[in-house]
PDB file of C-alpha atoms in Angstrom:
ATOM      1  CA  THR C   4       1.263  39.940-101.846  1.00 27.00           C
ATOM      2  CA  THR C   5       0.117  41.813 -99.208  1.00 26.00           C
ATOM      3  CA  GLU C   6       2.939  43.088 -98.457  1.00 29.00           C
ATOM      4  CA  ILE C   7       4.170  45.004-101.169  1.00 26.00           C
ATOM      5  CA  TYR C   8       0.483  46.463-101.959  1.00 26.00           C
ATOM      6  CA  THR C   9       1.250  47.442 -97.246  1.00 28.00           C
ATOM      7  CA  LEU C  10       4.237  48.867 -99.104  1.00 28.00           C
ATOM      8  CA  SER C  11       2.933  51.254-101.429  1.00 33.00           C
ATOM      9  CA  LEU C  12      -0.190  52.174 -99.418  1.00 38.00           C
ATOM     10  CA  HIS C  13       2.238  53.247 -97.189  1.00 39.00           C
ATOM     11  CA  ASP C  14       4.676  54.964 -99.717  1.00 37.00           C
ATOM     12  CA  ALA C  15       0.834  56.727-101.847  1.00 37.00           C
ATOM     13  CA  LEU C  16      -0.287  58.335 -98.147  1.00 43.00           C
ATOM     14  CA  PRO C  17       2.456  58.469 -95.437  1.00 46.00           C
ATOM     15  CA  ILE C  18      -0.810  59.103 -93.034  1.00 43.00           C
ATOM     16  CA  CYS C  19      -1.715  55.727 -92.916  1.00 50.00           C
ATOM     17  CA  LEU C  20       1.924  54.687 -91.732  1.00 48.00           C
ATOM     18  CA  ARG C  21       1.398  57.459 -88.880  1.00 48.00           C
ATOM     19  CA  TRP C  22      -2.143  56.364 -87.900  1.00 48.00           C
ATOM     20  CA  GLN C  23      -0.622  52.106 -88.601  1.00 55.00           C
ATOM     21  CA  ALA C  24       2.350  53.410 -85.593  1.00 56.00           C
ATOM     22  CA  ASN C  25       0.067  54.412 -83.395  1.00 56.00           C
ATOM     23  CA  ARG C  26      -3.704  53.171 -83.300  1.00 64.00           C
ATOM     24  CA  GLN C  27      -4.947  49.169 -83.712  1.00 68.00           C
ATOM     25  CA  PRO C  28      -6.052  48.677 -86.801  1.00 83.00           C
ATOM     26  CA  ILE C  29      -9.763  48.807 -87.998  1.00 89.00           C
ATOM     27  CA  ILE C  30     -11.274  45.859 -89.471  1.00 93.00           C
ATOM     28  CA  ASN C  31     -14.104  46.513 -92.093  1.00 95.00           C
ATOM     29  CA  ARG C  32     -16.710  44.716 -93.132  1.00 96.00           C
ATOM     30  CA  ALA C  33     -18.691  45.240 -96.255  1.00 97.00           C
ATOM     31  CA  LEU C  34     -21.743  43.145 -97.388  1.00 97.00           C
ATOM     32  CA  LEU C  35     -21.558  44.880-100.814  1.00 96.00           C
ATOM     33  CA  GLN C  36     -18.891  45.529-103.704  1.00 96.00           C
ATOM     34  CA  TYR C  37     -18.904  48.761-104.643  1.00 96.00           C
ATOM     35  CA  ASP C  38     -19.303  48.541-108.361  1.00 95.00           C
ATOM     36  CA  ASP C  39     -21.393  50.609-111.274  1.00 96.00           C
ATOM     37  CA  ALA C  40     -24.175  48.599-110.104  1.00 96.00           C
ATOM     38  CA  MET C  41     -23.963  49.820-106.272  1.00 97.00           C
ATOM     39  CA  ARG C  42     -22.367  53.330-108.099  1.00 96.00           C
ATOM     40  CA  GLY C  43     -26.074  53.797-110.038  1.00 97.00           C
ATOM     41  CA  PHE C  44     -27.824  53.038-106.450  1.00 97.00           C
ATOM     42  CA  MET C  45     -25.715  55.053-104.327  1.00 96.00           C
ATOM     43  CA  GLN C  46     -26.493  58.567-106.680  1.00 95.00           C
ATOM     44  CA  ALA C  47     -30.246  57.877-106.481  1.00 96.00           C
ATOM     45  CA  TYR C  48     -29.926  57.202-103.407  1.00 96.00           C
ATOM     46  CA  LYS C  49     -27.517  59.895-102.340  1.00 91.00           C
ATOM     47  CA  TYR C  50     -27.988  62.525-104.324  1.00 89.00           C
ATOM     48  CA  HIS C  51     -31.586  62.057-105.516  1.00 93.00           C
ATOM     49  CA  TYR C  52     -32.647  61.356-102.376  1.00 92.00           C
ATOM     50  CA  ASP C  53     -34.941  58.589-103.028  1.00 95.00           C
ATOM     51  CA  ILE C  54     -35.014  56.874 -99.789  1.00 95.00           C
ATOM     52  CA  GLU C  55     -37.435  54.555-100.556  1.00 97.00           C
ATOM     53  CA  LEU C  56     -34.122  52.649-102.475  1.00 97.00           C
ATOM     54  CA  ALA C  57     -32.979  51.734 -98.526  1.00 97.00           C
ATOM     55  CA  GLN C  58     -35.988  50.006 -98.424  1.00 97.00           C
ATOM     56  CA  LEU C  59     -33.761  46.927-100.931  1.00 97.00           C
ATOM     57  CA  PHE C  60     -31.683  46.129 -98.425  1.00 97.00           C
ATOM     58  CA  LYS C  61     -32.632  47.157 -94.914  1.00 98.00           C
ATOM     59  CA  ALA C  62     -32.782  43.486 -93.994  1.00 97.00           C
ATOM     60  CA  GLU C  63     -30.083  41.997 -95.306  1.00 97.00           C
ATOM     61  CA  PHE C  64     -27.837  45.450 -94.094  1.00 98.00           C
ATOM     62  CA  THR C  65     -29.856  44.740 -89.814  1.00 98.00           C
ATOM     63  CA  ASN C  66     -29.027  41.207 -90.291  1.00 97.00           C
ATOM     64  CA  PHE C  67     -25.569  41.669 -91.697  1.00 97.00           C
ATOM     65  CA  LEU C  68     -25.107  44.139 -88.577  1.00 98.00           C
ATOM     66  CA  GLN C  69     -26.512  41.911 -86.287  1.00 97.00           C
ATOM     67  CA  SER C  70     -23.744  38.925 -87.256  1.00 96.00           C
ATOM     68  CA  ALA C  71     -21.156  41.633 -84.792  1.00 96.00           C
ATOM     69  CA  GLY C  72     -22.395  39.871 -82.000  1.00 94.00           C
ATOM     70  CA  ALA C  73     -23.220  41.687 -78.933  1.00 94.00           C
ATOM     71  CA  VAL C  74     -21.538  45.033 -79.672  1.00 97.00           C
ATOM     72  CA  VAL C  75     -22.455  48.748 -79.373  1.00 98.00           C
ATOM     73  CA  TYR C  76     -23.189  50.273 -83.243  1.00 98.00           C
ATOM     74  CA  VAL C  77     -22.679  53.784 -83.618  1.00 98.00           C
ATOM     75  CA  PRO C  78     -23.910  55.417 -87.334  1.00 98.00           C
ATOM     76  CA  ILE C  79     -22.193  57.425 -88.445  1.00 96.00           C
ATOM     77  CA  PRO C  80     -23.442  60.976 -88.578  1.00 94.00           C
ATOM     78  CA  VAL C  81     -25.027  62.570 -92.009  1.00 86.00           C
ATOM     79  CA  LYS C  82     -23.455  65.494 -93.023  1.00 78.00           C
ATOM     80  CA  ASN C  83     -25.745  66.723 -95.395  1.00 73.00           C
ATOM     81  CA  THR C  84     -29.121  68.423 -94.056  1.00 75.00           C
ATOM     82  CA  GLU C  85     -30.567  69.300 -98.024  1.00 81.00           C
ATOM     83  CA  ARG C  86     -30.937  65.415 -98.510  1.00 83.00           C
ATOM     84  CA  GLY C  87     -33.405  64.999 -95.207  1.00 86.00           C
ATOM     85  CA  PHE C  88     -32.679  61.489 -94.267  1.00 92.00           C
ATOM     86  CA  ASN C  89     -29.594  60.223 -92.907  1.00 93.00           C
ATOM     87  CA  GLN C  90     -27.851  57.721 -95.299  1.00 94.00           C
ATOM     88  CA  VAL C  91     -26.245  55.225 -92.878  1.00 96.00           C
ATOM     89  CA  THR C  92     -29.701  54.571 -90.190  1.00 96.00           C
ATOM     90  CA  ALA C  93     -31.716  54.647 -93.167  1.00 97.00           C
ATOM     91  CA  LEU C  94     -30.661  51.439 -94.009  1.00 97.00           C
ATOM     92  CA  ILE C  95     -30.979  50.089 -90.308  1.00 98.00           C
ATOM     93  CA  ASN C  96     -34.359  48.383 -89.204  1.00 97.00           C
ATOM     94  CA  ARG C  97     -34.605  50.062 -86.338  1.00 95.00           C
ATOM     95  CA  GLN C  98     -36.718  47.429 -84.278  1.00 95.00           C
ATOM     96  CA  GLN C  99     -33.696  45.102 -84.518  1.00 97.00           C
ATOM     97  CA  ILE C 100     -30.949  47.298 -83.855  1.00 97.00           C
ATOM     98  CA  GLN C 101     -30.409  49.545 -81.516  1.00 97.00           C
ATOM     99  CA  LEU C 102     -28.342  52.822 -82.368  1.00 98.00           C
ATOM    100  CA  ILE C 103     -25.995  55.433 -80.665  1.00 98.00           C
ATOM    101  CA  SER C 104     -26.186  58.151 -81.576  1.00 97.00           C
ATOM    102  CA  ILE C 105     -22.481  59.808 -79.913  1.00 98.00           C
ATOM    103  CA  LEU C 106     -21.001  61.211 -82.836  1.00 97.00           C
ATOM    104  CA  GLN C 107     -22.693  64.772 -84.300  1.00 95.00           C
ATOM    105  CA  VAL C 108     -21.133  66.596 -87.040  1.00 93.00           C
ATOM    106  CA  GLN C 109     -19.133  69.952 -86.339  1.00 90.00           C
ATOM    107  CA  LYS C 110     -21.791  72.765 -88.082  1.00 86.00           C
ATOM    108  CA  ALA C 111     -17.835  73.501 -90.235  1.00 81.00           C
ATOM    109  CA  ALA C 112     -18.205  70.210 -91.023  1.00 64.00           C
ATOM    110  CA  LEU C 113     -21.942  70.853 -92.628  1.00 59.00           C
ATOM    111  CA  ASN C 114     -22.797  69.604 -96.518  1.00 56.00           C
ATOM    112  CA  GLN C 115     -19.295  68.889 -97.303  1.00 59.00           C
ATOM    113  CA  LYS C 116     -18.843  66.048 -99.723  1.00 62.00           C
ATOM    114  CA  GLN C 117     -17.447  63.338 -99.961  1.00 58.00           C
ATOM    115  CA  ALA C 118     -17.908  62.929-103.147  1.00 62.00           C
ATOM    116  CA  GLN C 119     -16.684  65.837-104.242  1.00 67.00           C
ATOM    117  CA  ARG C 120     -13.006  65.503-103.095  1.00 62.00           C
ATOM    118  CA  ASN C 121     -10.438  63.383-104.380  1.00 74.00           C
ATOM    119  CA  ARG C 122      -8.646  60.707-101.950  1.00 64.00           C
ATOM    120  CA  TRP C 123      -5.964  62.738-100.931  1.00 69.00           C
ATOM    121  CA  GLN C 124      -8.680  65.640 -99.675  1.00 68.00           C
ATOM    122  CA  ARG C 125     -10.752  63.055 -97.680  1.00 63.00           C
ATOM    123  CA  VAL C 126      -7.403  61.782 -96.224  1.00 63.00           C
ATOM    124  CA  GLN C 127      -5.916  65.318 -94.882  1.00 68.00           C
ATOM    125  CA  SER C 128      -9.677  66.314 -93.996  1.00 73.00           C
ATOM    126  CA  VAL C 129     -10.005  67.899 -90.751  1.00 83.00           C
ATOM    127  CA  GLN C 130     -12.023  66.367 -87.629  1.00 90.00           C
ATOM    128  CA  PRO C 131     -15.775  66.961 -88.923  1.00 92.00           C
ATOM    129  CA  PHE C 132     -17.516  64.729 -85.298  1.00 95.00           C
ATOM    130  CA  TYR C 133     -17.326  65.290 -82.067  1.00 96.00           C
ATOM    131  CA  LEU C 134     -18.949  63.232 -78.918  1.00 98.00           C
ATOM    132  CA  ASP C 135     -22.226  63.997 -77.108  1.00 98.00           C
ATOM    133  CA  ASP C 136     -21.200  64.100 -74.343  1.00 97.00           C
ATOM    134  CA  GLU C 137     -24.581  63.019 -72.890  1.00 98.00           C
ATOM    135  CA  LEU C 138     -24.155  59.045 -74.463  1.00 98.00           C
ATOM    136  CA  ILE C 139     -20.650  58.587 -73.077  1.00 98.00           C
ATOM    137  CA  SER C 140     -21.109  55.908 -70.893  1.00 98.00           C
ATOM    138  CA  GLN C 141     -23.145  54.192 -73.017  1.00 97.00           C
ATOM    139  CA  ILE C 142     -20.222  53.092 -74.743  1.00 98.00           C
ATOM    140  CA  SER C 143     -17.649  52.848 -72.048  1.00 97.00           C
ATOM    141  CA  ASN C 144     -15.852  49.955 -71.977  1.00 96.00           C
ATOM    142  CA  GLN C 145     -17.798  48.618 -75.505  1.00 97.00           C
ATOM    143  CA  LYS C 146     -16.882  46.757 -78.291  1.00 97.00           C
ATOM    144  CA  ILE C 147     -17.910  49.648 -81.056  1.00 98.00           C
ATOM    145  CA  ILE C 148     -19.139  48.673 -84.445  1.00 98.00           C
ATOM    146  CA  LEU C 149     -19.027  52.055 -86.437  1.00 98.00           C
ATOM    147  CA  ILE C 150     -21.283  51.960 -89.437  1.00 98.00           C
ATOM    148  CA  ASP C 151     -21.552  53.538 -92.521  1.00 97.00           C
ATOM    149  CA  ASP C 152     -22.744  53.320 -96.018  1.00 96.00           C
ATOM    150  CA  ILE C 153     -19.842  53.735 -98.862  1.00 95.00           C
ATOM    151  CA  TYR C 154     -15.793  53.029 -96.879  1.00 95.00           C
ATOM    152  CA  THR C 155     -13.581  54.322 -99.138  1.00 90.00           C
ATOM    153  CA  THR C 156     -10.267  55.956 -98.225  1.00 88.00           C
ATOM    154  CA  GLY C 157     -11.579  54.682 -94.196  1.00 90.00           C
ATOM    155  CA  THR C 158     -10.642  58.527 -93.333  1.00 89.00           C
ATOM    156  CA  THR C 159     -14.239  59.457 -91.880  1.00 91.00           C
ATOM    157  CA  VAL C 160     -14.093  55.851 -89.548  1.00 94.00           C
ATOM    158  CA  ARG C 161     -10.422  56.696 -88.762  1.00 93.00           C
ATOM    159  CA  GLN C 162     -11.818  60.609 -87.287  1.00 93.00           C
ATOM    160  CA  ALA C 163     -14.863  58.517 -85.381  1.00 96.00           C
ATOM    161  CA  VAL C 164     -11.939  56.191 -83.786  1.00 96.00           C
ATOM    162  CA  GLU C 165      -9.950  58.899 -83.012  1.00 95.00           C
ATOM    163  CA  LEU C 166     -12.733  60.205 -80.726  1.00 96.00           C
ATOM    164  CA  LEU C 167     -14.277  57.429 -79.466  1.00 97.00           C
ATOM    165  CA  ALA C 168     -11.485  54.903 -78.667  1.00 96.00           C
ATOM    166  CA  PRO C 169     -10.606  57.130 -75.557  1.00 96.00           C
ATOM    167  CA  PHE C 170     -13.536  55.578 -73.813  1.00 97.00           C
ATOM    168  CA  THR C 171     -13.732  51.495 -74.493  1.00 95.00           C
ATOM    169  CA  ASN C 172     -11.108  49.498 -74.374  1.00 94.00           C
ATOM    170  CA  GLN C 173     -12.395  47.223 -76.722  1.00 94.00           C
ATOM    171  CA  GLN C 174     -11.869  46.288 -80.469  1.00 92.00           C
ATOM    172  CA  ILE C 175     -13.751  49.354 -83.145  1.00 96.00           C
ATOM    173  CA  ASP C 176     -14.411  47.625 -86.494  1.00 96.00           C
ATOM    174  CA  SER C 177     -16.414  49.695 -89.446  1.00 97.00           C
ATOM    175  CA  TYR C 178     -19.916  47.837 -91.185  1.00 97.00           C
ATOM    176  CA  THR C 179     -20.573  49.536 -93.831  1.00 97.00           C
ATOM    177  CA  LEU C 180     -23.170  48.537 -97.568  1.00 97.00           C
ATOM    178  CA  CYS C 181     -20.596  48.292 -99.213  1.00 96.00           C
ATOM    179  CA  ARG C 182     -16.511  49.031-100.171  1.00 95.00           C
TER     180      ARG C 182
END
């Protein structure tokens, strides 16, 4: 049952208890399941730097994002400067969706690869983001959709929400290509 799953998750990750006790729940909606085929796609796309692969999902992912309605779209910023492109924004038709790139990456977090960390290391990671103060007025009291490529532990989303939540009284959710 859901209750048993929730309890076992709390037992395994005490940080989730603290988060849920002090914050609104974050809803993640994913277009696709992160299975073996998607793992292969992400390997080629993100780690072999094949930006052309973004075209495979761009129209469908853009339509999926638009289903959120009247919201402010905030992409998770790229931490890997070696890649040369943001794997999140490359998946979106920018003529149809306006992005507010208010989240910026702290210098200390650049080139830290999430895929090389285990679950516990991800959950315990320090805040990798800061806000571009000049863009705060564009998110103030707006419903925000965070956009990322993959949702695994939810740590990245929680870290982003931690910074954005003080500036809105609306729900902050996340939409990802896969989970």
